[in-house]
mmCIF file of C-alpha atoms in Angstrom:
data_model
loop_
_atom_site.group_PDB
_atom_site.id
_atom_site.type_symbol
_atom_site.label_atom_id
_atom_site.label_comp_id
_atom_site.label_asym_id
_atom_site.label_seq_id
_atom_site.Cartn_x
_atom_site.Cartn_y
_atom_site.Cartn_z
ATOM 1 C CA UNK A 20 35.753 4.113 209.701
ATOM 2 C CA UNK A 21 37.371 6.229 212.728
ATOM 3 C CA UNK A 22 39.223 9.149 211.197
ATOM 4 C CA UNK A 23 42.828 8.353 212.268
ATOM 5 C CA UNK A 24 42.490 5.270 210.269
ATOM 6 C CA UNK A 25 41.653 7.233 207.229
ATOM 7 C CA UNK A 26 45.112 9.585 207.676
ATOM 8 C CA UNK A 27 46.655 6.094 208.657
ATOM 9 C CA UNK A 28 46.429 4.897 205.392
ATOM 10 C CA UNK A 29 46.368 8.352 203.292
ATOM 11 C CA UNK A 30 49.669 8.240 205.208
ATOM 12 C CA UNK A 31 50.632 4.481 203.871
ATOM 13 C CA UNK A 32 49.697 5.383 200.436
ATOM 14 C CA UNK A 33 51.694 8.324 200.389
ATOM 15 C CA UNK A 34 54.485 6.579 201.421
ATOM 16 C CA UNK A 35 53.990 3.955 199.186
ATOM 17 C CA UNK A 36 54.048 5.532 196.144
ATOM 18 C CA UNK A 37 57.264 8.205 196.892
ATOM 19 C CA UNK A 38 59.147 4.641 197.781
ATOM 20 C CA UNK A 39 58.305 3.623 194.486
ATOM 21 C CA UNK A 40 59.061 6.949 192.543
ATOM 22 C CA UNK A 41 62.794 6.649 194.410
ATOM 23 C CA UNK A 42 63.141 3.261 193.902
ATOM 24 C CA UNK A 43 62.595 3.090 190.256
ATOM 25 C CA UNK A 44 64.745 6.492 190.074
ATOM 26 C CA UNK A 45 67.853 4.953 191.845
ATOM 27 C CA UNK A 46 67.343 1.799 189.666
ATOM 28 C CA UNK A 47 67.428 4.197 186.255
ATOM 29 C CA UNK A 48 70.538 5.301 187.814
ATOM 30 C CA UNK A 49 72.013 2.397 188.180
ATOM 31 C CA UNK A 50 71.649 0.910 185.233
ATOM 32 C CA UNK A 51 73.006 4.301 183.223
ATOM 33 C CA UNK A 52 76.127 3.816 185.932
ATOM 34 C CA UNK A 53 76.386 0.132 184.859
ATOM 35 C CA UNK A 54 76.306 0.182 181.335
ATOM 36 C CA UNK A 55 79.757 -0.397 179.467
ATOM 37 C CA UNK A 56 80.669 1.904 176.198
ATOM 38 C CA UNK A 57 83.519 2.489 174.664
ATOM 39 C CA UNK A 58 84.174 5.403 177.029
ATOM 40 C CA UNK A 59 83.002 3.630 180.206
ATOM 41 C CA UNK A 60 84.237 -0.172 180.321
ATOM 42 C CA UNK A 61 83.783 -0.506 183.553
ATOM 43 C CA UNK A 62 86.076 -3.595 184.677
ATOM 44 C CA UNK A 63 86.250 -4.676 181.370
ATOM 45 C CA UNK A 64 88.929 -4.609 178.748
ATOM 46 C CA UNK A 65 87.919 -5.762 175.320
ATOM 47 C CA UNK A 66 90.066 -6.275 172.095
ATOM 48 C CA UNK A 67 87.602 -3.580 170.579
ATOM 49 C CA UNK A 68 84.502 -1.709 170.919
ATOM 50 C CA UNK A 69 82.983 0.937 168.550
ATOM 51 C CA UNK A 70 82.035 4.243 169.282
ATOM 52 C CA UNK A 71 77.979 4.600 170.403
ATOM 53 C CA UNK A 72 78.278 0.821 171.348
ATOM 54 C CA UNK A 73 76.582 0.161 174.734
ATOM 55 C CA UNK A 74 76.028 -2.835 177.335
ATOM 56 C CA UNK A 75 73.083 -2.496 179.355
ATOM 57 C CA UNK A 76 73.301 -3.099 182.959
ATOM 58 C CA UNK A 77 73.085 -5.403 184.181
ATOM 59 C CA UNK A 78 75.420 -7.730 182.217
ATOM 60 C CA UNK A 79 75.949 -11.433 181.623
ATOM 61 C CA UNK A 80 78.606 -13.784 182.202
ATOM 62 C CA UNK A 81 81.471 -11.622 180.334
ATOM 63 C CA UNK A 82 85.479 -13.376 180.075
ATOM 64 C CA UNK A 83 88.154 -13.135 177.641
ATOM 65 C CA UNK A 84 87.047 -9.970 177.085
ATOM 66 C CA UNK A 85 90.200 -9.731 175.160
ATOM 67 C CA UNK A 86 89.533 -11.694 172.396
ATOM 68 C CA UNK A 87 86.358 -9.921 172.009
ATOM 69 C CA UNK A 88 85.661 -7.169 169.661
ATOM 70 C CA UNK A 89 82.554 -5.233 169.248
ATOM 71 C CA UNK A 90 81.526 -3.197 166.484
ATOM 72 C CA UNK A 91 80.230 0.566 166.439
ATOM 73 C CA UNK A 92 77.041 1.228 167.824
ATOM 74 C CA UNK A 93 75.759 -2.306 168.682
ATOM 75 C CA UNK A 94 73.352 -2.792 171.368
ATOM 76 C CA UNK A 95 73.493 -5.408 174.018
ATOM 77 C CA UNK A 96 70.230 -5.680 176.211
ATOM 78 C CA UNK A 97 70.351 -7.043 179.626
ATOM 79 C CA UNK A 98 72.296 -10.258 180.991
ATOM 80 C CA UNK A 99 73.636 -11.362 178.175
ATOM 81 C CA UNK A 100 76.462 -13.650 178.416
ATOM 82 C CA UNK A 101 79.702 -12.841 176.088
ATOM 83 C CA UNK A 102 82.512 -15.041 176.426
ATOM 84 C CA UNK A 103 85.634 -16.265 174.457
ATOM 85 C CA UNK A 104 87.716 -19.545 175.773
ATOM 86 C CA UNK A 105 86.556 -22.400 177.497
ATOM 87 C CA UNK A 106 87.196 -20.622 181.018
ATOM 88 C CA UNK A 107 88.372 -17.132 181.974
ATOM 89 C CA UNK A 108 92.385 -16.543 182.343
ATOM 90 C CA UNK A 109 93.359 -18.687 178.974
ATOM 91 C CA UNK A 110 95.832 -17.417 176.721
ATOM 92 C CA UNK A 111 93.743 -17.916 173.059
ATOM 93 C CA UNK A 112 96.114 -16.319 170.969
ATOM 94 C CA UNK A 113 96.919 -13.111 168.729
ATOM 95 C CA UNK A 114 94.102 -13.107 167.265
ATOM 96 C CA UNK A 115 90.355 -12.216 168.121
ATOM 97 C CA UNK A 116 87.972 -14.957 168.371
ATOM 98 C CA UNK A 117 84.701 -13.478 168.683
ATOM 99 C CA UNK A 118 83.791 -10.638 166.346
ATOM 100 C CA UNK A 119 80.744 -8.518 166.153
ATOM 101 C CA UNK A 120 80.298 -6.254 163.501
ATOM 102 C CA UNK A 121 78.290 -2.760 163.653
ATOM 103 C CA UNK A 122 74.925 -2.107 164.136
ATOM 104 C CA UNK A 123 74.112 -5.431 165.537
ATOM 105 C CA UNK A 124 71.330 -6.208 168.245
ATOM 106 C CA UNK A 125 71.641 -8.780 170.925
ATOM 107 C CA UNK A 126 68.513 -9.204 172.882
ATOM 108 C CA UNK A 127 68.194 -9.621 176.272
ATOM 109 C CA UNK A 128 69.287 -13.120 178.201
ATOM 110 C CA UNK A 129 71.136 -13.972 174.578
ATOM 111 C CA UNK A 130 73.955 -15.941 174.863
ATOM 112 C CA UNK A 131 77.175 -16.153 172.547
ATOM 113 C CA UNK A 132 79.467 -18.719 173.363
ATOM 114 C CA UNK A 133 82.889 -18.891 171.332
ATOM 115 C CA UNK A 134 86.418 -21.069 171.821
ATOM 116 C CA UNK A 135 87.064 -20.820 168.229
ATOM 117 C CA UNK A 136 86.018 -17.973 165.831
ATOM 118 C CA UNK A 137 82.492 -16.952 165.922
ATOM 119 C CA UNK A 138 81.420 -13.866 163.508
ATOM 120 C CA UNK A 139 78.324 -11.431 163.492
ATOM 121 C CA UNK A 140 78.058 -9.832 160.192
ATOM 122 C CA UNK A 141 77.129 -6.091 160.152
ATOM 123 C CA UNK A 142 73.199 -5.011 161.331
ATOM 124 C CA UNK A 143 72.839 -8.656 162.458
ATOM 125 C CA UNK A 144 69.548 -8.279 164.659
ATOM 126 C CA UNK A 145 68.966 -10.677 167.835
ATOM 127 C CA UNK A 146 65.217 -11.191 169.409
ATOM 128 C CA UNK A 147 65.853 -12.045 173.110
ATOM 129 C CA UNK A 148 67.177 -15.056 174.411
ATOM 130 C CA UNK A 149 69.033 -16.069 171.343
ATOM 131 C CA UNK A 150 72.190 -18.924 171.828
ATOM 132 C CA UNK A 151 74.956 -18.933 169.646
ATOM 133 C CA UNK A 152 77.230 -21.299 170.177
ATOM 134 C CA UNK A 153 81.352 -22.758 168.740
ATOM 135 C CA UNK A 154 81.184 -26.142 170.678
ATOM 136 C CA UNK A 155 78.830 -28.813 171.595
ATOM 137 C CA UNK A 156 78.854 -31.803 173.730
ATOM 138 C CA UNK A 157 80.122 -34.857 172.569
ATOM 139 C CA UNK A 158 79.023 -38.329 173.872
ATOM 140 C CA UNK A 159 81.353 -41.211 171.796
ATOM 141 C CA UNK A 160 82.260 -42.649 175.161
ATOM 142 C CA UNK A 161 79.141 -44.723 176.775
ATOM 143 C CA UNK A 162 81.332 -44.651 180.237
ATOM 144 C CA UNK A 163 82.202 -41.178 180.799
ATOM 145 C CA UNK A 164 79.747 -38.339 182.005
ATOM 146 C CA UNK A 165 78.804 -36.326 178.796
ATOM 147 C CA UNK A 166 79.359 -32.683 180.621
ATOM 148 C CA UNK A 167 83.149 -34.458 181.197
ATOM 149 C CA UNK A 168 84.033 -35.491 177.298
ATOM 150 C CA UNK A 169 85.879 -33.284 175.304
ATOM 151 C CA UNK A 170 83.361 -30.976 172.899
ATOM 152 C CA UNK A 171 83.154 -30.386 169.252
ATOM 153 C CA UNK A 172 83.847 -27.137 167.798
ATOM 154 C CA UNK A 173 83.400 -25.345 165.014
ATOM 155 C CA UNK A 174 83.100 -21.883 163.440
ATOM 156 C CA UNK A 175 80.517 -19.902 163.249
ATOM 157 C CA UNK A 176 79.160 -17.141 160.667
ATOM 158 C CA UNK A 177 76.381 -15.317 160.739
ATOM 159 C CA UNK A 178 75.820 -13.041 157.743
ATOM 160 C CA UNK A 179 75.227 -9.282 157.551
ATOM 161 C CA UNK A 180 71.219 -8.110 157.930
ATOM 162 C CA UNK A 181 70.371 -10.999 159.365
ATOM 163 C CA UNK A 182 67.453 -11.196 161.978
ATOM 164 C CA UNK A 183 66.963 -14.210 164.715
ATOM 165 C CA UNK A 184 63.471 -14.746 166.268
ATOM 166 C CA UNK A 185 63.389 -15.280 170.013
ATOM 167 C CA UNK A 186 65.044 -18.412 171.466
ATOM 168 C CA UNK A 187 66.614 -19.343 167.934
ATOM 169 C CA UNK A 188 69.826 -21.383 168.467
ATOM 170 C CA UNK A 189 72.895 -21.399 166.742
ATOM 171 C CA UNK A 190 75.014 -24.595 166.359
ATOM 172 C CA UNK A 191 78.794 -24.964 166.230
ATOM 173 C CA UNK A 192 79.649 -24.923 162.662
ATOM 174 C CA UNK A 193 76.453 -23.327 161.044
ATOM 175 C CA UNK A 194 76.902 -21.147 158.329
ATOM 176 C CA UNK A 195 74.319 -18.141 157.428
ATOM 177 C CA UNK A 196 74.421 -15.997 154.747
ATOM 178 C CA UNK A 197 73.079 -12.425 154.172
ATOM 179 C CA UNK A 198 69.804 -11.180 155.270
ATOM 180 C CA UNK A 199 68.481 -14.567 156.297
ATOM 181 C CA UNK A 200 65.642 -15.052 158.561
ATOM 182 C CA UNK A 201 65.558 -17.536 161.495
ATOM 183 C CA UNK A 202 62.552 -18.240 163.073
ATOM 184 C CA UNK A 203 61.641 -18.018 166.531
ATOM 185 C CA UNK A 204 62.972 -21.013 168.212
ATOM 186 C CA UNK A 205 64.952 -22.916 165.676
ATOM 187 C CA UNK A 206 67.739 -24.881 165.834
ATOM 188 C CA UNK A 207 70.064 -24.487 163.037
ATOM 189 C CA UNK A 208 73.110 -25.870 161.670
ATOM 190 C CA UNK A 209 75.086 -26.189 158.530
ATOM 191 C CA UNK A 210 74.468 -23.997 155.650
ATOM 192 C CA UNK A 211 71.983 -21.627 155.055
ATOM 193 C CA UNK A 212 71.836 -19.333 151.477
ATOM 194 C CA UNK A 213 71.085 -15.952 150.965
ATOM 195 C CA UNK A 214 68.096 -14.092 151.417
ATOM 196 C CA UNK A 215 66.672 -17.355 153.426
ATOM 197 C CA UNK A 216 63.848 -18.037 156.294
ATOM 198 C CA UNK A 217 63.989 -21.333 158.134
ATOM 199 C CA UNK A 218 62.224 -23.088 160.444
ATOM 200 C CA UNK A 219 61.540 -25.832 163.277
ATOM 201 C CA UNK A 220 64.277 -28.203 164.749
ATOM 202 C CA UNK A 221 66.261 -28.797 163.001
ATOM 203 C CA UNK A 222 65.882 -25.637 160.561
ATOM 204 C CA UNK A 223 64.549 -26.321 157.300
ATOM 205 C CA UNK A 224 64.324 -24.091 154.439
ATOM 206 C CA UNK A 225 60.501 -22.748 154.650
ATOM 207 C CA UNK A 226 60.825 -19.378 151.756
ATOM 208 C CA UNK A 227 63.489 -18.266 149.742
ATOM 209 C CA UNK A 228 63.876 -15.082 146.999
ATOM 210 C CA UNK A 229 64.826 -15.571 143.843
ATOM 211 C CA UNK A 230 65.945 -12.865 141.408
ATOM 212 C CA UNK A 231 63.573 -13.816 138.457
ATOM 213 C CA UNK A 232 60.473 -15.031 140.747
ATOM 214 C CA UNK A 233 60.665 -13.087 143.871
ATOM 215 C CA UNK A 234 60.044 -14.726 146.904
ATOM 216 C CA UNK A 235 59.136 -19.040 147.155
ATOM 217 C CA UNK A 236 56.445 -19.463 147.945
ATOM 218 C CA UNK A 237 55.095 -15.413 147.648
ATOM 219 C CA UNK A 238 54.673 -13.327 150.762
ATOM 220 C CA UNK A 239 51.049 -13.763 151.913
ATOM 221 C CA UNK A 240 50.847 -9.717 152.978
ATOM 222 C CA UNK A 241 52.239 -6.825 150.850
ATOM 223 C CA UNK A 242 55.633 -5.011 151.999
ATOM 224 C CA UNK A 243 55.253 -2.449 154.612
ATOM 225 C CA UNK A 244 55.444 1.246 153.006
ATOM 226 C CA UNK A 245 58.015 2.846 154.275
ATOM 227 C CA UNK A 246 58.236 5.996 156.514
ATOM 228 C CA UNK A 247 59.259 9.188 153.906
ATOM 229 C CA UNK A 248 63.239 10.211 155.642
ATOM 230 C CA UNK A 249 61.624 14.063 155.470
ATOM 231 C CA UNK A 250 58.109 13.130 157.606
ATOM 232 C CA UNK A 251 58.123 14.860 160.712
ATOM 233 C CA UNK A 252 56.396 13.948 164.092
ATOM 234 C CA UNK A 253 53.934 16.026 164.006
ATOM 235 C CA UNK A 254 53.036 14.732 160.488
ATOM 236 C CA UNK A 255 53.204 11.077 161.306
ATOM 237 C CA UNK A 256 50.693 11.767 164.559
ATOM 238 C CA UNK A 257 48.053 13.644 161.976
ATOM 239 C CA UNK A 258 48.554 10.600 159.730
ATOM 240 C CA UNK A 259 47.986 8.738 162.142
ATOM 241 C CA UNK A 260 44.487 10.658 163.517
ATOM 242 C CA UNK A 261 43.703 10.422 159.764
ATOM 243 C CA UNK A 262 43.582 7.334 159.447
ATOM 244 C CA UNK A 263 41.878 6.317 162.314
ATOM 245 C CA UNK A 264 38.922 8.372 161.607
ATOM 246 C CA UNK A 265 38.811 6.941 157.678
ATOM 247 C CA UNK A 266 38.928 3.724 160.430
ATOM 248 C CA UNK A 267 35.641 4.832 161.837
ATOM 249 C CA UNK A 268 33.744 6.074 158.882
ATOM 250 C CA UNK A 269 33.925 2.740 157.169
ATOM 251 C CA UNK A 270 33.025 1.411 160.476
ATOM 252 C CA UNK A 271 30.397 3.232 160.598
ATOM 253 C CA UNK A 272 29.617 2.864 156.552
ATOM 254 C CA UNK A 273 29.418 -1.165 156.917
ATOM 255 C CA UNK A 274 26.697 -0.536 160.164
ATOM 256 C CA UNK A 275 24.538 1.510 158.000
ATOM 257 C CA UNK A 276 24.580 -1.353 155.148
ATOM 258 C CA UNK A 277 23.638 -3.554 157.552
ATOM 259 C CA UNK A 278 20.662 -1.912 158.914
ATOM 260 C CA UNK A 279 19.284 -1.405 155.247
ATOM 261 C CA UNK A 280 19.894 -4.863 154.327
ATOM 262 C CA UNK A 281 16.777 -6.921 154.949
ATOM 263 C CA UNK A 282 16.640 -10.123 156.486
ATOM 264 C CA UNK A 283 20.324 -9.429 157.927
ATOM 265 C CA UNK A 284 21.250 -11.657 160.266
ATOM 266 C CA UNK A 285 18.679 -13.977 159.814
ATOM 267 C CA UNK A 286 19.382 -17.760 160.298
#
């Protein structure tokens, strides 16, 4: 290859990769411009919102802000769409209509949809993706367009330490207690118990606890241990090496077995 093509694309490369190092930088930029807190609300102008709460840029659909409060340090990923009313620029009323309590997680592309009260308990977490929603189409008239009929509503409660898998959906009027589980994908309405999972579409009941039994039907792996409060980092990464070299010795233990045995391997 002649040698000015070989600076000729040294050159290209070069270029290349300093127009992605800015581009990426001006993005990160952006999106720590963009993001709404309680100290930067942008164009917004919400009933509430907590201290170390934060929007990610860049948001969803977002009207009658008003009527929207958020608890302290929540996080809200990327495009998700909060809204109170049927439109933007209605009057709803003294009081709030959708509430979100502290600590809660909304993954990104979620959706929460509320003309009449909708309520996130406290350390509610959201996978992405996740719909909640007060109304629902109606179809009782065979003539008209459905998108054109009037919708149900109802209210909508979601208890405190709750997690919802990716893509679960909430329907108007579904109830969910405290720390209940929703599985990825679901569709749930009506009333779900404490200390809950469900499943499919619609949600069913697939394991519950019980005080005297435990969990229905058991837990088919043991409970994480947790993470001692005092560990430092430097002790979790030598846990970590240490384990992954008692990893390799019995690796290396079960080869050695299998050498000695005789006939291993043999049909």
């Amino acid at each position: 290859m002649p040698k000015n093509e070989n600076l000729f694309s040294s050159w290209r490369g070069w270029c290349g990769r300093v127009t992605s190092r800015l581009v990426h930088r001006g993005w990160r930029a952006v999106q720590r411009a963009g993001a709404v807190t309680a100290e930067r609300p942008g164009p917004y102008r919400f009933g509430s919102i907590g201290v170390g709460t934060r929007l990610a840029f860049p948001q969803g659909t977002l009207f009658g802000e008003p009527w929207i409060e958020l608890g302290e340090h929540c996080v809200i990923g990327e495009q998700v769409t909060l809204t109170a009313g049927m439109m933007p620029g209605v009057d709803l009323g003294p009081d709030p209509v959708l509430r979100i309590g502290n600590g809660v997680v909304l993954g990104r592309g979620s959706h929460v949809i509320a003309s009449v009260p909708v309520e996130f308990g406290d350390d509610v977490f959201c996978g992405p993706y996740v719909y909640v929603t007060s109304d629902n189409h109606s179809y009782d008239d065979p003539e008209q367009p459905i998108g054109r009929q009037w919708p149900r509503s109802a209210p909508v409660h979601i208890g405190p330490g709750s997690w919802l898998g990716a893509g679960a959906v909430i329907l108007p009027g579904a109830r969910l207690g405290r720390n209940v589980v929703v599985a990825a994908g679901a569709v749930v309405r009506g009333e779900v118990p404490d200390h809950a999972v469900v499943a499919g579409a619609p949600a069913r009941i697939i394991r519950r606890w019980a005080p005297e039994e435990g969990w229905q039907p058991p837990l088919r792996t043991p409970a994480p241990v947790p993470i001692p409060e005092d560990m430092t980092v430097e002790q979790l990464l030598a846990l970590a090496e240490l384990e992954r070299e008692q990893t390799k010795e019995r690796g290396q233990v079960g080869e050695r077995g299998l050498e000695r045995e005789p006939g291993a391997g043999a049909s």
